[in-house]
Amino acid sequence: MEDDLADLLLRTTKRIRHAQSRRLAPLGLTPSQARALRVIVRDGPLRMVDLAGRLGVVPRSVTTMVDGLEAAGLVARAPDPANRRSLLVRPTERGRDARARMAEARRASVEEVLAPLSAGQRRTLRDLLAVIDAARDCG
């Protein structure tokens, strides 16, 4: 049963990611860039190394993500006043607007994948996933 459950969870997660990728494409964002922008809007301004830590990636990966976001006008880099050798990444107004559109794309993607479930089943699934998520903080 555990193998079936693991396979089902992985396939469902993959379907959600594909749906999100399709919905993010018109915004000119990859899922990785969207995730980085979410963190920057929520927690910014951030040093690149702190952004990498929050995303769980190596700093050089963040550089590529931020390069793309900056080229699109969604974030800006500026020297950190506390340490001029470091750069802070902060969202632009355009980045904040994109974040709102990304949130809608994310909701629509999940809605698409979970469409076969009733409202009660969705609440149950959400509650069960919340228990699993909360347990990660305990161990």
mmCIF file with all atom_site columns, C-alpha atoms in Angstrom:
data_model
loop_
_atom_site.group_PDB
_atom_site.id
_atom_site.type_symbol
_atom_site.label_atom_id
_atom_site.label_alt_id
_atom_site.label_comp_id
_atom_site.label_asym_id
_atom_site.label_entity_id
_atom_site.label_seq_id
_atom_site.pdbx_PDB_ins_code
_atom_site.Cartn_x
_atom_site.Cartn_y
_atom_site.Cartn_z
_atom_site.occupancy
_atom_site.B_iso_or_equiv
_atom_site.pdbx_formal_charge
_atom_site.auth_seq_id
_atom_site.auth_comp_id
_atom_site.auth_asym_id
_atom_site.auth_atom_id
_atom_site.pdbx_PDB_model_num
ATOM 1   C CA . MET A 1 1   ? 0.000   0.000  0.000   1.00 0.00 ? 1   MET A CA 1
ATOM 2   C CA . GLU A 1 2   ? 2.810   2.464  0.813   1.00 0.00 ? 2   GLU A CA 1
ATOM 3   C CA . ASP A 1 3   ? 4.265   2.039  -2.677  1.00 0.00 ? 3   ASP A CA 1
ATOM 4   C CA . ASP A 1 4   ? 0.866   2.797  -4.188  1.00 0.00 ? 4   ASP A CA 1
ATOM 5   C CA . LEU A 1 5   ? 0.488   5.851  -1.949  1.00 0.00 ? 5   LEU A CA 1
ATOM 6   C CA . ALA A 1 6   ? 3.951   7.129  -2.811  1.00 0.00 ? 6   ALA A CA 1
ATOM 7   C CA . ASP A 1 7   ? 3.294   6.655  -6.528  1.00 0.00 ? 7   ASP A CA 1
ATOM 8   C CA . LEU A 1 8   ? -0.060  8.419  -6.282  1.00 0.00 ? 8   LEU A CA 1
ATOM 9   C CA . LEU A 1 9   ? 1.436   11.357 -4.400  1.00 0.00 ? 9   LEU A CA 1
ATOM 10  C CA . LEU A 1 10  ? 4.318   11.691 -6.854  1.00 0.00 ? 10  LEU A CA 1
ATOM 11  C CA . ARG A 1 11  ? 2.041   11.501 -9.915  1.00 0.00 ? 11  ARG A CA 1
ATOM 12  C CA . THR A 1 12  ? -0.344  14.067 -8.428  1.00 0.00 ? 12  THR A CA 1
ATOM 13  C CA . THR A 1 13  ? 2.514   16.419 -7.587  1.00 0.00 ? 13  THR A CA 1
ATOM 14  C CA . LYS A 1 14  ? 3.868   16.029 -11.125 1.00 0.00 ? 14  LYS A CA 1
ATOM 15  C CA . ARG A 1 15  ? 0.440   16.850 -12.604 1.00 0.00 ? 15  ARG A CA 1
ATOM 16  C CA . ILE A 1 16  ? 0.217   19.980 -10.451 1.00 0.00 ? 16  ILE A CA 1
ATOM 17  C CA . ARG A 1 17  ? 3.719   21.061 -11.549 1.00 0.00 ? 17  ARG A CA 1
ATOM 18  C CA . HIS A 1 18  ? 2.870   20.563 -15.223 1.00 0.00 ? 18  HIS A CA 1
ATOM 19  C CA . ALA A 1 19  ? -0.373  22.508 -14.840 1.00 0.00 ? 19  ALA A CA 1
ATOM 20  C CA . GLN A 1 20  ? 1.511   25.320 -13.108 1.00 0.00 ? 20  GLN A CA 1
ATOM 21  C CA . SER A 1 21  ? 4.185   25.369 -15.816 1.00 0.00 ? 21  SER A CA 1
ATOM 22  C CA . ARG A 1 22  ? 1.495   25.765 -18.484 1.00 0.00 ? 22  ARG A CA 1
ATOM 23  C CA . ARG A 1 23  ? -0.169  28.598 -16.578 1.00 0.00 ? 23  ARG A CA 1
ATOM 24  C CA . LEU A 1 24  ? 3.120   30.368 -15.748 1.00 0.00 ? 24  LEU A CA 1
ATOM 25  C CA . ALA A 1 25  ? 4.388   30.270 -19.349 1.00 0.00 ? 25  ALA A CA 1
ATOM 26  C CA . PRO A 1 26  ? 2.251   33.240 -20.486 1.00 0.00 ? 26  PRO A CA 1
ATOM 27  C CA . LEU A 1 27  ? 3.753   35.244 -17.613 1.00 0.00 ? 27  LEU A CA 1
ATOM 28  C CA . GLY A 1 28  ? 7.241   34.432 -18.928 1.00 0.00 ? 28  GLY A CA 1
ATOM 29  C CA . LEU A 1 29  ? 8.198   32.569 -15.737 1.00 0.00 ? 29  LEU A CA 1
ATOM 30  C CA . THR A 1 30  ? 9.560   29.144 -15.012 1.00 0.00 ? 30  THR A CA 1
ATOM 31  C CA . PRO A 1 31  ? 8.346   27.356 -11.860 1.00 0.00 ? 31  PRO A CA 1
ATOM 32  C CA . SER A 1 32  ? 11.760  28.000 -10.255 1.00 0.00 ? 32  SER A CA 1
ATOM 33  C CA . GLN A 1 33  ? 11.598  31.706 -11.017 1.00 0.00 ? 33  GLN A CA 1
ATOM 34  C CA . ALA A 1 34  ? 8.034   31.859 -9.718  1.00 0.00 ? 34  ALA A CA 1
ATOM 35  C CA . ARG A 1 35  ? 9.072   30.186 -6.476  1.00 0.00 ? 35  ARG A CA 1
ATOM 36  C CA . ALA A 1 36  ? 11.976  32.608 -6.058  1.00 0.00 ? 36  ALA A CA 1
ATOM 37  C CA . LEU A 1 37  ? 9.740   35.598 -6.754  1.00 0.00 ? 37  LEU A CA 1
ATOM 38  C CA . ARG A 1 38  ? 7.196   34.375 -4.174  1.00 0.00 ? 38  ARG A CA 1
ATOM 39  C CA . VAL A 1 39  ? 9.944   34.251 -1.537  1.00 0.00 ? 39  VAL A CA 1
ATOM 40  C CA . ILE A 1 40  ? 11.384  37.638 -2.532  1.00 0.00 ? 40  ILE A CA 1
ATOM 41  C CA . VAL A 1 41  ? 7.972   39.333 -2.402  1.00 0.00 ? 41  VAL A CA 1
ATOM 42  C CA . ARG A 1 42  ? 7.089   37.665 0.902   1.00 0.00 ? 42  ARG A CA 1
ATOM 43  C CA . ASP A 1 43  ? 10.452  37.989 2.705   1.00 0.00 ? 43  ASP A CA 1
ATOM 44  C CA . GLY A 1 44  ? 12.490  40.555 0.767   1.00 0.00 ? 44  GLY A CA 1
ATOM 45  C CA . PRO A 1 45  ? 14.707  42.334 0.488   1.00 0.00 ? 45  PRO A CA 1
ATOM 46  C CA . LEU A 1 46  ? 17.073  39.391 0.784   1.00 0.00 ? 46  LEU A CA 1
ATOM 47  C CA . ARG A 1 47  ? 20.757  38.766 0.293   1.00 0.00 ? 47  ARG A CA 1
ATOM 48  C CA . MET A 1 48  ? 21.360  36.211 -2.458  1.00 0.00 ? 48  MET A CA 1
ATOM 49  C CA . VAL A 1 49  ? 22.793  33.698 0.016   1.00 0.00 ? 49  VAL A CA 1
ATOM 50  C CA . ASP A 1 50  ? 19.679  34.030 2.208   1.00 0.00 ? 50  ASP A CA 1
ATOM 51  C CA . LEU A 1 51  ? 17.418  33.528 -0.798  1.00 0.00 ? 51  LEU A CA 1
ATOM 52  C CA . ALA A 1 52  ? 19.373  30.390 -1.697  1.00 0.00 ? 52  ALA A CA 1
ATOM 53  C CA . GLY A 1 53  ? 18.921  29.104 1.849   1.00 0.00 ? 53  GLY A CA 1
ATOM 54  C CA . ARG A 1 54  ? 15.183  29.716 1.813   1.00 0.00 ? 54  ARG A CA 1
ATOM 55  C CA . LEU A 1 55  ? 14.864  27.971 -1.536  1.00 0.00 ? 55  LEU A CA 1
ATOM 56  C CA . GLY A 1 56  ? 17.150  25.102 -0.510  1.00 0.00 ? 56  GLY A CA 1
ATOM 57  C CA . VAL A 1 57  ? 19.459  25.560 -3.497  1.00 0.00 ? 57  VAL A CA 1
ATOM 58  C CA . VAL A 1 58  ? 23.098  26.475 -4.006  1.00 0.00 ? 58  VAL A CA 1
ATOM 59  C CA . PRO A 1 59  ? 23.831  30.205 -4.371  1.00 0.00 ? 59  PRO A CA 1
ATOM 60  C CA . ARG A 1 60  ? 24.943  29.921 -8.011  1.00 0.00 ? 60  ARG A CA 1
ATOM 61  C CA . SER A 1 61  ? 21.487  28.563 -8.913  1.00 0.00 ? 61  SER A CA 1
ATOM 62  C CA . VAL A 1 62  ? 19.929  31.649 -7.370  1.00 0.00 ? 62  VAL A CA 1
ATOM 63  C CA . THR A 1 63  ? 22.102  33.874 -9.531  1.00 0.00 ? 63  THR A CA 1
ATOM 64  C CA . THR A 1 64  ? 20.570  32.393 -12.689 1.00 0.00 ? 64  THR A CA 1
ATOM 65  C CA . MET A 1 65  ? 17.025  32.717 -11.326 1.00 0.00 ? 65  MET A CA 1
ATOM 66  C CA . VAL A 1 66  ? 17.556  36.308 -10.203 1.00 0.00 ? 66  VAL A CA 1
ATOM 67  C CA . ASP A 1 67  ? 19.219  37.195 -13.531 1.00 0.00 ? 67  ASP A CA 1
ATOM 68  C CA . GLY A 1 68  ? 16.028  36.134 -15.337 1.00 0.00 ? 68  GLY A CA 1
ATOM 69  C CA . LEU A 1 69  ? 13.752  37.920 -12.873 1.00 0.00 ? 69  LEU A CA 1
ATOM 70  C CA . GLU A 1 70  ? 15.847  41.086 -13.103 1.00 0.00 ? 70  GLU A CA 1
ATOM 71  C CA . ALA A 1 71  ? 15.872  40.988 -16.926 1.00 0.00 ? 71  ALA A CA 1
ATOM 72  C CA . ALA A 1 72  ? 12.061  40.792 -16.806 1.00 0.00 ? 72  ALA A CA 1
ATOM 73  C CA . GLY A 1 73  ? 11.918  43.807 -14.491 1.00 0.00 ? 73  GLY A CA 1
ATOM 74  C CA . LEU A 1 74  ? 10.435  41.791 -11.617 1.00 0.00 ? 74  LEU A CA 1
ATOM 75  C CA . VAL A 1 75  ? 13.270  42.278 -9.109  1.00 0.00 ? 75  VAL A CA 1
ATOM 76  C CA . ALA A 1 76  ? 16.125  44.717 -8.608  1.00 0.00 ? 76  ALA A CA 1
ATOM 77  C CA . ARG A 1 77  ? 19.505  44.239 -7.001  1.00 0.00 ? 77  ARG A CA 1
ATOM 78  C CA . ALA A 1 78  ? 21.117  46.896 -4.823  1.00 0.00 ? 78  ALA A CA 1
ATOM 79  C CA . PRO A 1 79  ? 24.096  46.984 -2.469  1.00 0.00 ? 79  PRO A CA 1
ATOM 80  C CA . ASP A 1 80  ? 23.310  45.901 1.082   1.00 0.00 ? 80  ASP A CA 1
ATOM 81  C CA . PRO A 1 81  ? 23.807  49.011 3.283   1.00 0.00 ? 81  PRO A CA 1
ATOM 82  C CA . ALA A 1 82  ? 25.005  46.753 6.112   1.00 0.00 ? 82  ALA A CA 1
ATOM 83  C CA . ASN A 1 83  ? 27.608  45.034 3.890   1.00 0.00 ? 83  ASN A CA 1
ATOM 84  C CA . ARG A 1 84  ? 28.397  46.756 0.622   1.00 0.00 ? 84  ARG A CA 1
ATOM 85  C CA . ARG A 1 85  ? 30.014  43.572 -0.738  1.00 0.00 ? 85  ARG A CA 1
ATOM 86  C CA . SER A 1 86  ? 26.605  41.870 -0.605  1.00 0.00 ? 86  SER A CA 1
ATOM 87  C CA . LEU A 1 87  ? 23.633  42.533 -2.840  1.00 0.00 ? 87  LEU A CA 1
ATOM 88  C CA . LEU A 1 88  ? 20.037  42.695 -1.731  1.00 0.00 ? 88  LEU A CA 1
ATOM 89  C CA . VAL A 1 89  ? 17.295  41.469 -4.032  1.00 0.00 ? 89  VAL A CA 1
ATOM 90  C CA . ARG A 1 90  ? 13.979  43.267 -3.711  1.00 0.00 ? 90  ARG A CA 1
ATOM 91  C CA . PRO A 1 91  ? 10.781  43.008 -5.728  1.00 0.00 ? 91  PRO A CA 1
ATOM 92  C CA . THR A 1 92  ? 9.800   45.786 -8.096  1.00 0.00 ? 92  THR A CA 1
ATOM 93  C CA . GLU A 1 93  ? 6.210   46.983 -8.412  1.00 0.00 ? 93  GLU A CA 1
ATOM 94  C CA . ARG A 1 94  ? 5.981   44.890 -11.562 1.00 0.00 ? 94  ARG A CA 1
ATOM 95  C CA . GLY A 1 95  ? 7.238   41.899 -9.550  1.00 0.00 ? 95  GLY A CA 1
ATOM 96  C CA . ARG A 1 96  ? 4.534   42.425 -6.920  1.00 0.00 ? 96  ARG A CA 1
ATOM 97  C CA . ASP A 1 97  ? 1.911   42.549 -9.667  1.00 0.00 ? 97  ASP A CA 1
ATOM 98  C CA . ALA A 1 98  ? 3.308   39.369 -11.243 1.00 0.00 ? 98  ALA A CA 1
ATOM 99  C CA . ARG A 1 99  ? 3.142   37.678 -7.831  1.00 0.00 ? 99  ARG A CA 1
ATOM 100 C CA . ALA A 1 100 ? -0.619  38.280 -7.731  1.00 0.00 ? 100 ALA A CA 1
ATOM 101 C CA . ARG A 1 101 ? -1.040  36.775 -11.221 1.00 0.00 ? 101 ARG A CA 1
ATOM 102 C CA . MET A 1 102 ? 1.179   33.833 -10.213 1.00 0.00 ? 102 MET A CA 1
ATOM 103 C CA . ALA A 1 103 ? -1.034  33.160 -7.202  1.00 0.00 ? 103 ALA A CA 1
ATOM 104 C CA . GLU A 1 104 ? -4.058  32.911 -9.482  1.00 0.00 ? 104 GLU A CA 1
ATOM 105 C CA . ALA A 1 105 ? -2.182  30.562 -11.833 1.00 0.00 ? 105 ALA A CA 1
ATOM 106 C CA . ARG A 1 106 ? -1.229  28.403 -8.876  1.00 0.00 ? 106 ARG A CA 1
ATOM 107 C CA . ARG A 1 107 ? -4.806  28.237 -7.563  1.00 0.00 ? 107 ARG A CA 1
ATOM 108 C CA . ALA A 1 108 ? -6.137  27.403 -11.017 1.00 0.00 ? 108 ALA A CA 1
ATOM 109 C CA . SER A 1 109 ? -3.550  24.634 -11.449 1.00 0.00 ? 109 SER A CA 1
ATOM 110 C CA . VAL A 1 110 ? -4.503  22.965 -8.191  1.00 0.00 ? 110 VAL A CA 1
ATOM 111 C CA . GLU A 1 111 ? -8.201  23.407 -9.003  1.00 0.00 ? 111 GLU A CA 1
ATOM 112 C CA . GLU A 1 112 ? -7.637  21.684 -12.345 1.00 0.00 ? 112 GLU A CA 1
ATOM 113 C CA . VAL A 1 113 ? -5.945  18.659 -10.779 1.00 0.00 ? 113 VAL A CA 1
ATOM 114 C CA . LEU A 1 114 ? -8.323  18.396 -7.809  1.00 0.00 ? 114 LEU A CA 1
ATOM 115 C CA . ALA A 1 115 ? -11.483 18.907 -9.893  1.00 0.00 ? 115 ALA A CA 1
ATOM 116 C CA . PRO A 1 116 ? -12.622 15.262 -9.439  1.00 0.00 ? 116 PRO A CA 1
ATOM 117 C CA . LEU A 1 117 ? -12.826 15.736 -5.636  1.00 0.00 ? 117 LEU A CA 1
ATOM 118 C CA . SER A 1 118 ? -15.866 17.059 -3.810  1.00 0.00 ? 118 SER A CA 1
ATOM 119 C CA . ALA A 1 119 ? -15.522 20.093 -1.526  1.00 0.00 ? 119 ALA A CA 1
ATOM 120 C CA . GLY A 1 120 ? -15.544 17.764 1.499   1.00 0.00 ? 120 GLY A CA 1
ATOM 121 C CA . GLN A 1 121 ? -12.858 15.539 0.024   1.00 0.00 ? 121 GLN A CA 1
ATOM 122 C CA . ARG A 1 122 ? -10.685 18.595 -0.668  1.00 0.00 ? 122 ARG A CA 1
ATOM 123 C CA . ARG A 1 123 ? -11.062 19.757 2.936   1.00 0.00 ? 123 ARG A CA 1
ATOM 124 C CA . THR A 1 124 ? -10.113 16.281 4.161   1.00 0.00 ? 124 THR A CA 1
ATOM 125 C CA . LEU A 1 125 ? -7.086  16.157 1.846   1.00 0.00 ? 125 LEU A CA 1
ATOM 126 C CA . ARG A 1 126 ? -6.030  19.638 2.966   1.00 0.00 ? 126 ARG A CA 1
ATOM 127 C CA . ASP A 1 127 ? -6.371  18.642 6.637   1.00 0.00 ? 127 ASP A CA 1
ATOM 128 C CA . LEU A 1 128 ? -4.342  15.461 6.137   1.00 0.00 ? 128 LEU A CA 1
ATOM 129 C CA . LEU A 1 129 ? -1.600  17.269 4.241   1.00 0.00 ? 129 LEU A CA 1
ATOM 130 C CA . ALA A 1 130 ? -1.505  19.939 6.968   1.00 0.00 ? 130 ALA A CA 1
ATOM 131 C CA . VAL A 1 131 ? -0.873  17.216 9.584   1.00 0.00 ? 131 VAL A CA 1
ATOM 132 C CA . ILE A 1 132 ? 1.997   15.833 7.491   1.00 0.00 ? 132 ILE A CA 1
ATOM 133 C CA . ASP A 1 133 ? 3.418   19.323 6.920   1.00 0.00 ? 133 ASP A CA 1
ATOM 134 C CA . ALA A 1 134 ? 3.227   20.209 10.630  1.00 0.00 ? 134 ALA A CA 1
ATOM 135 C CA . ALA A 1 135 ? 5.099   17.010 11.526  1.00 0.00 ? 135 ALA A CA 1
ATOM 136 C CA . ARG A 1 136 ? 8.168   18.182 9.566   1.00 0.00 ? 136 ARG A CA 1
ATOM 137 C CA . ASP A 1 137 ? 8.649   20.894 12.211  1.00 0.00 ? 137 ASP A CA 1
ATOM 138 C CA . CYS A 1 138 ? 8.648   18.304 14.992  1.00 0.00 ? 138 CYS A CA 1
ATOM 139 C CA . GLY A 1 139 ? 11.494  16.130 13.807  1.00 0.00 ? 139 GLY A CA 1
#
